[in-house]
mmCIF file of C-alpha atoms in Angstrom:
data_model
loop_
_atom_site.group_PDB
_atom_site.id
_atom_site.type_symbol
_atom_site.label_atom_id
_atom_site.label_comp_id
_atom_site.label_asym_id
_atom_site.label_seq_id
_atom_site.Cartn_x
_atom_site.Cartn_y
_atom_site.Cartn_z
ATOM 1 C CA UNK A 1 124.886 -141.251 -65.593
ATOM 2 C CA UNK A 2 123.087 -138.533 -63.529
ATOM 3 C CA UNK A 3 123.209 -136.504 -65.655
ATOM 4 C CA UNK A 4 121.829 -137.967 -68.319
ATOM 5 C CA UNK A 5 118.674 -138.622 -66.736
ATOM 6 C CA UNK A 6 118.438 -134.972 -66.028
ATOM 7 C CA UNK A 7 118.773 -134.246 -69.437
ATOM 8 C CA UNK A 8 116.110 -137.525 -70.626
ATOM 9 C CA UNK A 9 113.025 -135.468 -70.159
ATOM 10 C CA UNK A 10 114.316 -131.937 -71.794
ATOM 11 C CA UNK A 11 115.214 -134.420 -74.780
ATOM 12 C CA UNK A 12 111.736 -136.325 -74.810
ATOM 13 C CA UNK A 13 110.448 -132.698 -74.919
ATOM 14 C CA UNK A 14 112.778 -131.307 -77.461
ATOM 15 C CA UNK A 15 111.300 -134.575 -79.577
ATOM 16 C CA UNK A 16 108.220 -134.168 -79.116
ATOM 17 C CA UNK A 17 108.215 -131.025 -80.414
ATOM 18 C CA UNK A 18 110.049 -131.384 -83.356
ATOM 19 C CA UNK A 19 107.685 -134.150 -84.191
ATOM 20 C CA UNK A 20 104.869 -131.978 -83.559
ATOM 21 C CA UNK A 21 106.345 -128.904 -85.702
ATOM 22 C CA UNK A 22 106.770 -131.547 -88.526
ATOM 23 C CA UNK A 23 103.553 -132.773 -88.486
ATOM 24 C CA UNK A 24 101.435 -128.915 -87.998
ATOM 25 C CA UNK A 25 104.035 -127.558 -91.182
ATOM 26 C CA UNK A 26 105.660 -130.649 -93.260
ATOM 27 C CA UNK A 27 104.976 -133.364 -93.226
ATOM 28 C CA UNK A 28 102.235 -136.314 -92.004
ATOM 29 C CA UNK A 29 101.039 -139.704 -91.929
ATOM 30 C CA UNK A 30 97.675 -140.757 -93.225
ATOM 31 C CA UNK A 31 95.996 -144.582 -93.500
ATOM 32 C CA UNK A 32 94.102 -145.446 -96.622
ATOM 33 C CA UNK A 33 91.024 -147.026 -95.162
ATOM 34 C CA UNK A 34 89.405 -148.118 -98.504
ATOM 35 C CA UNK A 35 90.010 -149.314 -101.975
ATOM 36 C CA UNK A 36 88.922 -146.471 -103.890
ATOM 37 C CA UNK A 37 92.629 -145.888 -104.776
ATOM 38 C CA UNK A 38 93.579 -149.224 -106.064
ATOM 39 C CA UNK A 39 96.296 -150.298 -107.437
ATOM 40 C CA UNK A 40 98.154 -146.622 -106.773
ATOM 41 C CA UNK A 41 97.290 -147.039 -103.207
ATOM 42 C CA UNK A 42 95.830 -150.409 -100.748
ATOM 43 C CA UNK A 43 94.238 -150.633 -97.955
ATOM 44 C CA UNK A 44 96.020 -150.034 -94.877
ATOM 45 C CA UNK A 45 98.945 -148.376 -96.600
ATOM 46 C CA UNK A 46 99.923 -145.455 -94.700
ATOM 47 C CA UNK A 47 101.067 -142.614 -96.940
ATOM 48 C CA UNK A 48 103.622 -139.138 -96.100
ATOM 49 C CA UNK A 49 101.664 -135.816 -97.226
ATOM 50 C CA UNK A 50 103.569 -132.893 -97.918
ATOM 51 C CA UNK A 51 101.887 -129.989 -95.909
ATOM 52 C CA UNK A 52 104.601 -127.237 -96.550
ATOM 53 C CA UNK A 53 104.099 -126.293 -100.120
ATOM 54 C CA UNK A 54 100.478 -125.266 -99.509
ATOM 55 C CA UNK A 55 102.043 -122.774 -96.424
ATOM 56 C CA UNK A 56 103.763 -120.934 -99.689
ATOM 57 C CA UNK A 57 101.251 -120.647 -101.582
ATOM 58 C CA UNK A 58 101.599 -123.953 -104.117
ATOM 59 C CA UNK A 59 98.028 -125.078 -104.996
ATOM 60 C CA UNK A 60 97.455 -128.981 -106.206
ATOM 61 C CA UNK A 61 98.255 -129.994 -109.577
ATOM 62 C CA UNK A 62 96.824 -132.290 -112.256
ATOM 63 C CA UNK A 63 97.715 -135.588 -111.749
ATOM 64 C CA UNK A 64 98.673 -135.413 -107.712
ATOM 65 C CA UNK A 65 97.193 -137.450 -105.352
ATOM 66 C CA UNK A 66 96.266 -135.248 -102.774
ATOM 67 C CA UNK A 67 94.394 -135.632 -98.801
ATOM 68 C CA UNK A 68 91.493 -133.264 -98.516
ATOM 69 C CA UNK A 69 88.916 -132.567 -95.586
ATOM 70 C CA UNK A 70 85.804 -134.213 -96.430
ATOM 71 C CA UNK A 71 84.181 -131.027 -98.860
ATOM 72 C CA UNK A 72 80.581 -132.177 -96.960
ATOM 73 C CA UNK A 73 78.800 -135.140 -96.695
ATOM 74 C CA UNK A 74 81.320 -137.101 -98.774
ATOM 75 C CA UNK A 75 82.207 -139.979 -96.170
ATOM 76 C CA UNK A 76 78.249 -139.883 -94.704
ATOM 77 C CA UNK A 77 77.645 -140.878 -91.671
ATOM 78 C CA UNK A 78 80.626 -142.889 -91.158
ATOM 79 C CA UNK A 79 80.479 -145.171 -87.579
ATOM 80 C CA UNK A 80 84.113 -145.507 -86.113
ATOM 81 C CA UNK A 81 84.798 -148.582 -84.108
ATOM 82 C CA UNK A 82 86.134 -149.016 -81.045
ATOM 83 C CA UNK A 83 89.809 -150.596 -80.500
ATOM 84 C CA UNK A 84 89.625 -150.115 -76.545
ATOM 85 C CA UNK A 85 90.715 -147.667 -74.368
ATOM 86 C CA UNK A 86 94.222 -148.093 -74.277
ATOM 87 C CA UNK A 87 94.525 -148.588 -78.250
ATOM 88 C CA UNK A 88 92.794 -145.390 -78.701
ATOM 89 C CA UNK A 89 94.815 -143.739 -76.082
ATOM 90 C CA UNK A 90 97.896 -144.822 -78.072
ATOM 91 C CA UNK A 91 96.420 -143.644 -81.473
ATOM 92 C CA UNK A 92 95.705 -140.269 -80.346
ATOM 93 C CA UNK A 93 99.281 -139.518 -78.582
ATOM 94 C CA UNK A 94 101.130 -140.966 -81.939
ATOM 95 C CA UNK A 95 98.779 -139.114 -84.346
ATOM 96 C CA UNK A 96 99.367 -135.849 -82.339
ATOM 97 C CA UNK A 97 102.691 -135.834 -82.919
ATOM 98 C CA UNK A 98 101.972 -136.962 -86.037
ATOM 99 C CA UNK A 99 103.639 -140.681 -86.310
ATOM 100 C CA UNK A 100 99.611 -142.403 -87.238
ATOM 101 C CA UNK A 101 96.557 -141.035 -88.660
ATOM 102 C CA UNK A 102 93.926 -139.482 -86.499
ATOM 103 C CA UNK A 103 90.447 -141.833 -86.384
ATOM 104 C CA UNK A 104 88.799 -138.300 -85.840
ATOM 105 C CA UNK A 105 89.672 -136.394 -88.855
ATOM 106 C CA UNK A 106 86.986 -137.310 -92.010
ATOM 107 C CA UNK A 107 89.897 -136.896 -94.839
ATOM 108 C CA UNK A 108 89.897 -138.663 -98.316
ATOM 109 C CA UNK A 109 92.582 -139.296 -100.714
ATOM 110 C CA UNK A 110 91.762 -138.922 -104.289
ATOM 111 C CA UNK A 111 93.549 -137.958 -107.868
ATOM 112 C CA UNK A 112 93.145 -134.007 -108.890
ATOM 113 C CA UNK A 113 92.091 -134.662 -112.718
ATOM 114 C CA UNK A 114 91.401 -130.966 -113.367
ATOM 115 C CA UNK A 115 91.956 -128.111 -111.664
ATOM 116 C CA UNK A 116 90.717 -124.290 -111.823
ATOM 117 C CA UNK A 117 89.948 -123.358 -115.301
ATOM 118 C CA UNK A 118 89.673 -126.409 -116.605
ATOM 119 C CA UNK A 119 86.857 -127.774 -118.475
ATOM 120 C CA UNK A 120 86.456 -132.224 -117.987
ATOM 121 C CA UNK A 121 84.013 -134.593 -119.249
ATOM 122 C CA UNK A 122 83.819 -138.330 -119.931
ATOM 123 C CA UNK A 123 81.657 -139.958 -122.349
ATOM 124 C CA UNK A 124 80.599 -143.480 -122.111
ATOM 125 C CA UNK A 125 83.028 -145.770 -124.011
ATOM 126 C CA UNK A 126 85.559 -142.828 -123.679
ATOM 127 C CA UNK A 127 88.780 -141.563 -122.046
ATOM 128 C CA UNK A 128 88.326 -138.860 -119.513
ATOM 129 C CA UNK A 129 89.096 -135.619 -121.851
ATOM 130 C CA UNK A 130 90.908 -132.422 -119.597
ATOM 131 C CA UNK A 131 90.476 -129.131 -122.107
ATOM 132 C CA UNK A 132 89.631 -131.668 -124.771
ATOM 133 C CA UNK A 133 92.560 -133.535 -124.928
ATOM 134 C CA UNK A 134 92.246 -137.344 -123.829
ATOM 135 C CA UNK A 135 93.774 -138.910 -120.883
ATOM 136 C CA UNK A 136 96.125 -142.210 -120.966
ATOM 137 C CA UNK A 137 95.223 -143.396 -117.635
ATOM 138 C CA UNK A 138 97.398 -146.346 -116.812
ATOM 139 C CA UNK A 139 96.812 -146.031 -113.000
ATOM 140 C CA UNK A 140 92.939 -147.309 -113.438
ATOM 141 C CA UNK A 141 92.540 -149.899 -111.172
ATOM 142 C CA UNK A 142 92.735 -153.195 -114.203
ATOM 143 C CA UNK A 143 89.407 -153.992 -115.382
ATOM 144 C CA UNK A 144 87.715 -150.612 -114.902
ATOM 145 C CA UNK A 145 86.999 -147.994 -116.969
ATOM 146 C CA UNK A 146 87.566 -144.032 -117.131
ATOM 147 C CA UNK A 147 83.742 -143.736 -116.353
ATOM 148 C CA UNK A 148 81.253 -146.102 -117.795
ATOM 149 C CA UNK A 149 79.789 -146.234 -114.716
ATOM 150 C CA UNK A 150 79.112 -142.685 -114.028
ATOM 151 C CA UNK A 151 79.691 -140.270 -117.204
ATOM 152 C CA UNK A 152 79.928 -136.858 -117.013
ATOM 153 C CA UNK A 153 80.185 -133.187 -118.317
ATOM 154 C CA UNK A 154 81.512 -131.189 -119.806
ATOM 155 C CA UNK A 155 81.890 -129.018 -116.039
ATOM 156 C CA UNK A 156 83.751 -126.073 -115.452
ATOM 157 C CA UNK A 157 86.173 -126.048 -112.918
ATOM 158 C CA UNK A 158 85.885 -122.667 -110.901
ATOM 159 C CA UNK A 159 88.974 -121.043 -109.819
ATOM 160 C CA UNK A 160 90.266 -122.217 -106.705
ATOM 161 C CA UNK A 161 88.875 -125.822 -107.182
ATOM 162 C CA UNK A 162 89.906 -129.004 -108.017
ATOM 163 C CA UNK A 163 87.722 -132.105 -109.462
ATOM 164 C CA UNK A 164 89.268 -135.788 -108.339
ATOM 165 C CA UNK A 165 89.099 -139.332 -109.052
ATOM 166 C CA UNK A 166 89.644 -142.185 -107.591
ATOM 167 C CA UNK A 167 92.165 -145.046 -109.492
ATOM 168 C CA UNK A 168 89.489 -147.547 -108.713
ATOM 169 C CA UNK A 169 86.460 -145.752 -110.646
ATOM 170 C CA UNK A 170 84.035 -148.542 -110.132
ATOM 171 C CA UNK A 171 84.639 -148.339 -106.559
ATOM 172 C CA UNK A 172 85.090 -144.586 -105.881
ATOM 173 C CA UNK A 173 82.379 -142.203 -104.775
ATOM 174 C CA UNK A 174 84.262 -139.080 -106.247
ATOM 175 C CA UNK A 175 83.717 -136.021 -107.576
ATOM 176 C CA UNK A 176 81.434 -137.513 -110.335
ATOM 177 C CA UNK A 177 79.140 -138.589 -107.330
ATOM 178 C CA UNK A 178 79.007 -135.281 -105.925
ATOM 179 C CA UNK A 179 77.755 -133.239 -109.107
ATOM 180 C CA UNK A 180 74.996 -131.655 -106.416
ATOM 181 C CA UNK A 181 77.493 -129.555 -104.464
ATOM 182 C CA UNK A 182 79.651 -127.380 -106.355
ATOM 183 C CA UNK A 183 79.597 -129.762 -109.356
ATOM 184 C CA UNK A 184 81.611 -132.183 -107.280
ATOM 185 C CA UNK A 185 84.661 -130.086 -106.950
ATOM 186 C CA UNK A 186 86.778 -129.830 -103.897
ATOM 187 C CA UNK A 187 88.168 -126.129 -102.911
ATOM 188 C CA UNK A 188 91.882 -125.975 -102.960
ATOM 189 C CA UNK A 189 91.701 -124.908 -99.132
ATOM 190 C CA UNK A 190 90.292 -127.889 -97.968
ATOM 191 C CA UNK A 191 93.317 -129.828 -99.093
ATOM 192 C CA UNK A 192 95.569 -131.074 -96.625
ATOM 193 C CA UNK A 193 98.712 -131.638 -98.806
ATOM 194 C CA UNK A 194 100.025 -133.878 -101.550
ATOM 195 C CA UNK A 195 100.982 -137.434 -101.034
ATOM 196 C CA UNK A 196 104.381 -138.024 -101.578
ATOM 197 C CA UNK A 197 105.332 -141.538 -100.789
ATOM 198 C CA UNK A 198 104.200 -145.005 -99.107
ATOM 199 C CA UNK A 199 106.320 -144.951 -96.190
ATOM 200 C CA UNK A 200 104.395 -148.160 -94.774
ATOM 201 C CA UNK A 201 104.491 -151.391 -95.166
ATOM 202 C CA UNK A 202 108.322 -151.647 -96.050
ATOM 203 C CA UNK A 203 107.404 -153.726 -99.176
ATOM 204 C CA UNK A 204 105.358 -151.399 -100.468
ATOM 205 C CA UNK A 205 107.587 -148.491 -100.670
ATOM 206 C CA UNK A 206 107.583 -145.979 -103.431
ATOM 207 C CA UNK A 207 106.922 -142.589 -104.187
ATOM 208 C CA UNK A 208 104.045 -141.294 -105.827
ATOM 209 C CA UNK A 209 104.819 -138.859 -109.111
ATOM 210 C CA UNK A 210 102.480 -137.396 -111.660
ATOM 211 C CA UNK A 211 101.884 -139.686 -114.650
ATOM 212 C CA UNK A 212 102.997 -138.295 -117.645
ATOM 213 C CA UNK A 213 99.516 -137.923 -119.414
ATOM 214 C CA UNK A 214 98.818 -134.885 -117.226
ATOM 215 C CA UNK A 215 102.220 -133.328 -119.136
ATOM 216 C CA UNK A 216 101.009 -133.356 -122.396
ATOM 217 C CA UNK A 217 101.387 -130.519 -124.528
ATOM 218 C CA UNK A 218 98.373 -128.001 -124.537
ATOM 219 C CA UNK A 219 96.710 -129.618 -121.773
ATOM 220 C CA UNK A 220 96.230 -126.329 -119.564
ATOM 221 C CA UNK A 221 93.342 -124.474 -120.155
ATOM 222 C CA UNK A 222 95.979 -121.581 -121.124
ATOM 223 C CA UNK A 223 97.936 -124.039 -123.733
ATOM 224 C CA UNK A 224 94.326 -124.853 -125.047
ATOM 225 C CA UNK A 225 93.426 -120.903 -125.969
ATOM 226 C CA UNK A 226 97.350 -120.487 -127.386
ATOM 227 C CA UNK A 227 96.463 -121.287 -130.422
ATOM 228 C CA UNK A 228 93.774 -118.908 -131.116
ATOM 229 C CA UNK A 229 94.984 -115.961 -129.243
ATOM 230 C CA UNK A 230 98.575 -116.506 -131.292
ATOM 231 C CA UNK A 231 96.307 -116.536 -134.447
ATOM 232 C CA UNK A 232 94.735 -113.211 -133.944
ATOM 233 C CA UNK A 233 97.696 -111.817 -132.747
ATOM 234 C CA UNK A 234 99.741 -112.790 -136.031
ATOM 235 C CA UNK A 235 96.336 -111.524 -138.114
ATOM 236 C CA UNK A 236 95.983 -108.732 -136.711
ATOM 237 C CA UNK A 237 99.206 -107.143 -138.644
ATOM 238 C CA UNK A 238 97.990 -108.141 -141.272
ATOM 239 C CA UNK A 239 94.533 -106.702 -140.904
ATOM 240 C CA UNK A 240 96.170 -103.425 -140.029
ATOM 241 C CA UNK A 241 98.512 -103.309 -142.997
ATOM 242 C CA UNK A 242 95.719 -103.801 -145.491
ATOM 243 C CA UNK A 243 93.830 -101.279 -144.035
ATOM 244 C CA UNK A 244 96.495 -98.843 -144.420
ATOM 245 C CA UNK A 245 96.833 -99.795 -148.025
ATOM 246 C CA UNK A 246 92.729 -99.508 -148.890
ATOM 247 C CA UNK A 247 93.002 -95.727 -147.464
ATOM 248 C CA UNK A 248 95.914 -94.509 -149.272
ATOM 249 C CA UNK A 249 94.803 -95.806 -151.989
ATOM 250 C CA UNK A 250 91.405 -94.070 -151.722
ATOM 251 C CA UNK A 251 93.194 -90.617 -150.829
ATOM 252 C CA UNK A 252 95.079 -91.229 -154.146
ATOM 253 C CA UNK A 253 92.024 -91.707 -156.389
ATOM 254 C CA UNK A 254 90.646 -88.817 -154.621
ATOM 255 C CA UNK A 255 93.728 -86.588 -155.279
ATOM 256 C CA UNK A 256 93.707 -87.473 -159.283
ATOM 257 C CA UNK A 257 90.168 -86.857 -159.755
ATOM 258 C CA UNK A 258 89.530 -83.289 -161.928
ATOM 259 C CA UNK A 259 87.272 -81.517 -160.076
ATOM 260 C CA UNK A 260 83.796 -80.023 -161.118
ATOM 261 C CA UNK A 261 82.837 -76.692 -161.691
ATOM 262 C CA UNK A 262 79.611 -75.533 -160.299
ATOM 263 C CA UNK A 263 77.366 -72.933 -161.592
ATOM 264 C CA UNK A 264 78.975 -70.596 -158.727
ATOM 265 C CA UNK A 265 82.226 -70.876 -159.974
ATOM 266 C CA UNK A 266 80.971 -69.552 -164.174
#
């Protein structure tokens, strides 16, 4: 029995570590605090974020719902409120080790639409269109639409950015609101990692894939210039052969022609 209070702290430690490891490299807990994710995500749902993939280099994907640091001015001037000192003091030892959300951190969790490359718009009455092809969108929150509220485009997405939405368009200040800095796209290093599942409340467990809009065929901004590039390439043959044929064909007429004499030559 001695002993295993000797051992109780090196364990507690040992714990605490692990937890904190897991939280710095794999894997942690955010709270949504709005609705601008409804009915994907609620209020008060707390949500698992990978945060290894982005340590080997994996950069978000259409379609992910991803946590991002707020790109600047985003969240505004946001006041906090105060749960006491002891709540607080609780909050900041579990979100350290990475078992709540920090009230500190300004983070948002939105939908990458379109990513580097990509070219998105959304006319009035419209779907949102990624690389002109439409989006089926069955994740809009019921009742809204893709973006009659706030149109936009066509923007190009630079390299190393992402534009995102929020499921709940009517009540999402997203990219769309944010045209003013960088078009309203987020840099890839300011996200925090991909949302992988709703670990809380128990009832509302589930993981959170990629719809299967964003896997349509020719959808990537590469699928999108396939078709011409494989046109040229199979014309180009064909250009080339013809070519061929016009100049041998001219050296032949040449060859058969008699040729002149010249007062030189009498």
């Amino acid at each position: 029995m001695r002993s295993f209070w000797k051992e109780l702290p090196i364990l507690v430690i040992i714990a605490l570590a692990l937890a904190l490891l897991i939280k710095t490299f794999l894997v942690q807990a955010f709270s949504i605090p709005s609705d601008s994710m409804q009915d994907t995500l609620q209020r008060g749902d707390r949500v698992l974020v990978d945060k290894l993939t982005p340590w080997f280099g994996s950069e978000p994907e259409r379609g992910e719902v991803v946590v991002f640091h707020d790109p600047g001015g985003w969240l505004g001037e946001s006041q906090t409120k105060s749960s006491g000192p002891v709540a607080e003091g609780i909050q900041k030892a579990l979100s350290f080790i990475g078992l709540m959300p920090s009230a500190e951190e300004k983070d948002l969790i939105k939908r990458v639409i379109a990513v580097g490359g990509d070219t998105v718009s959304c006319k009035r009455g419209g779907k949102v269109m990624v690389n002109g092809k439409p989006l089926d969108e069955p994740y809009i929150f019921p009742g809204n639409t893709p973006c009659d509220e706030k149109p936009f485009g066509p923007i190009k997405v630079p390299e190393g950015r992402i534009w995102v939405m929020g499921d709940h368009r009517q009540d999402s200040l997203d990219s769309r609101y944010h045209q003013n800095l960088n078009n309203g796209t987020v840099s890839v290093d300011d996200v925090v990692g991909r949302a992988i599942v709703i670990a809380w409340p128990i009832n509302r467990w589930t993981t959170l894939p990629v719809p299967s809009t964003f896997d349509q065929p020719g959808l990537s901004a590469a699928a999108a210039m396939a078709p011409s590039a494989l046109g040229f390439a199979g014309a180009l043959p064909i250009v080339l052969w013809r070519r061929r044929r016009l100049i041998a064909k001219v050296r032949t007429e040449a060859g058969s022609r008699p040729e002149r004499l010249t007062a030189a030559d009498c």
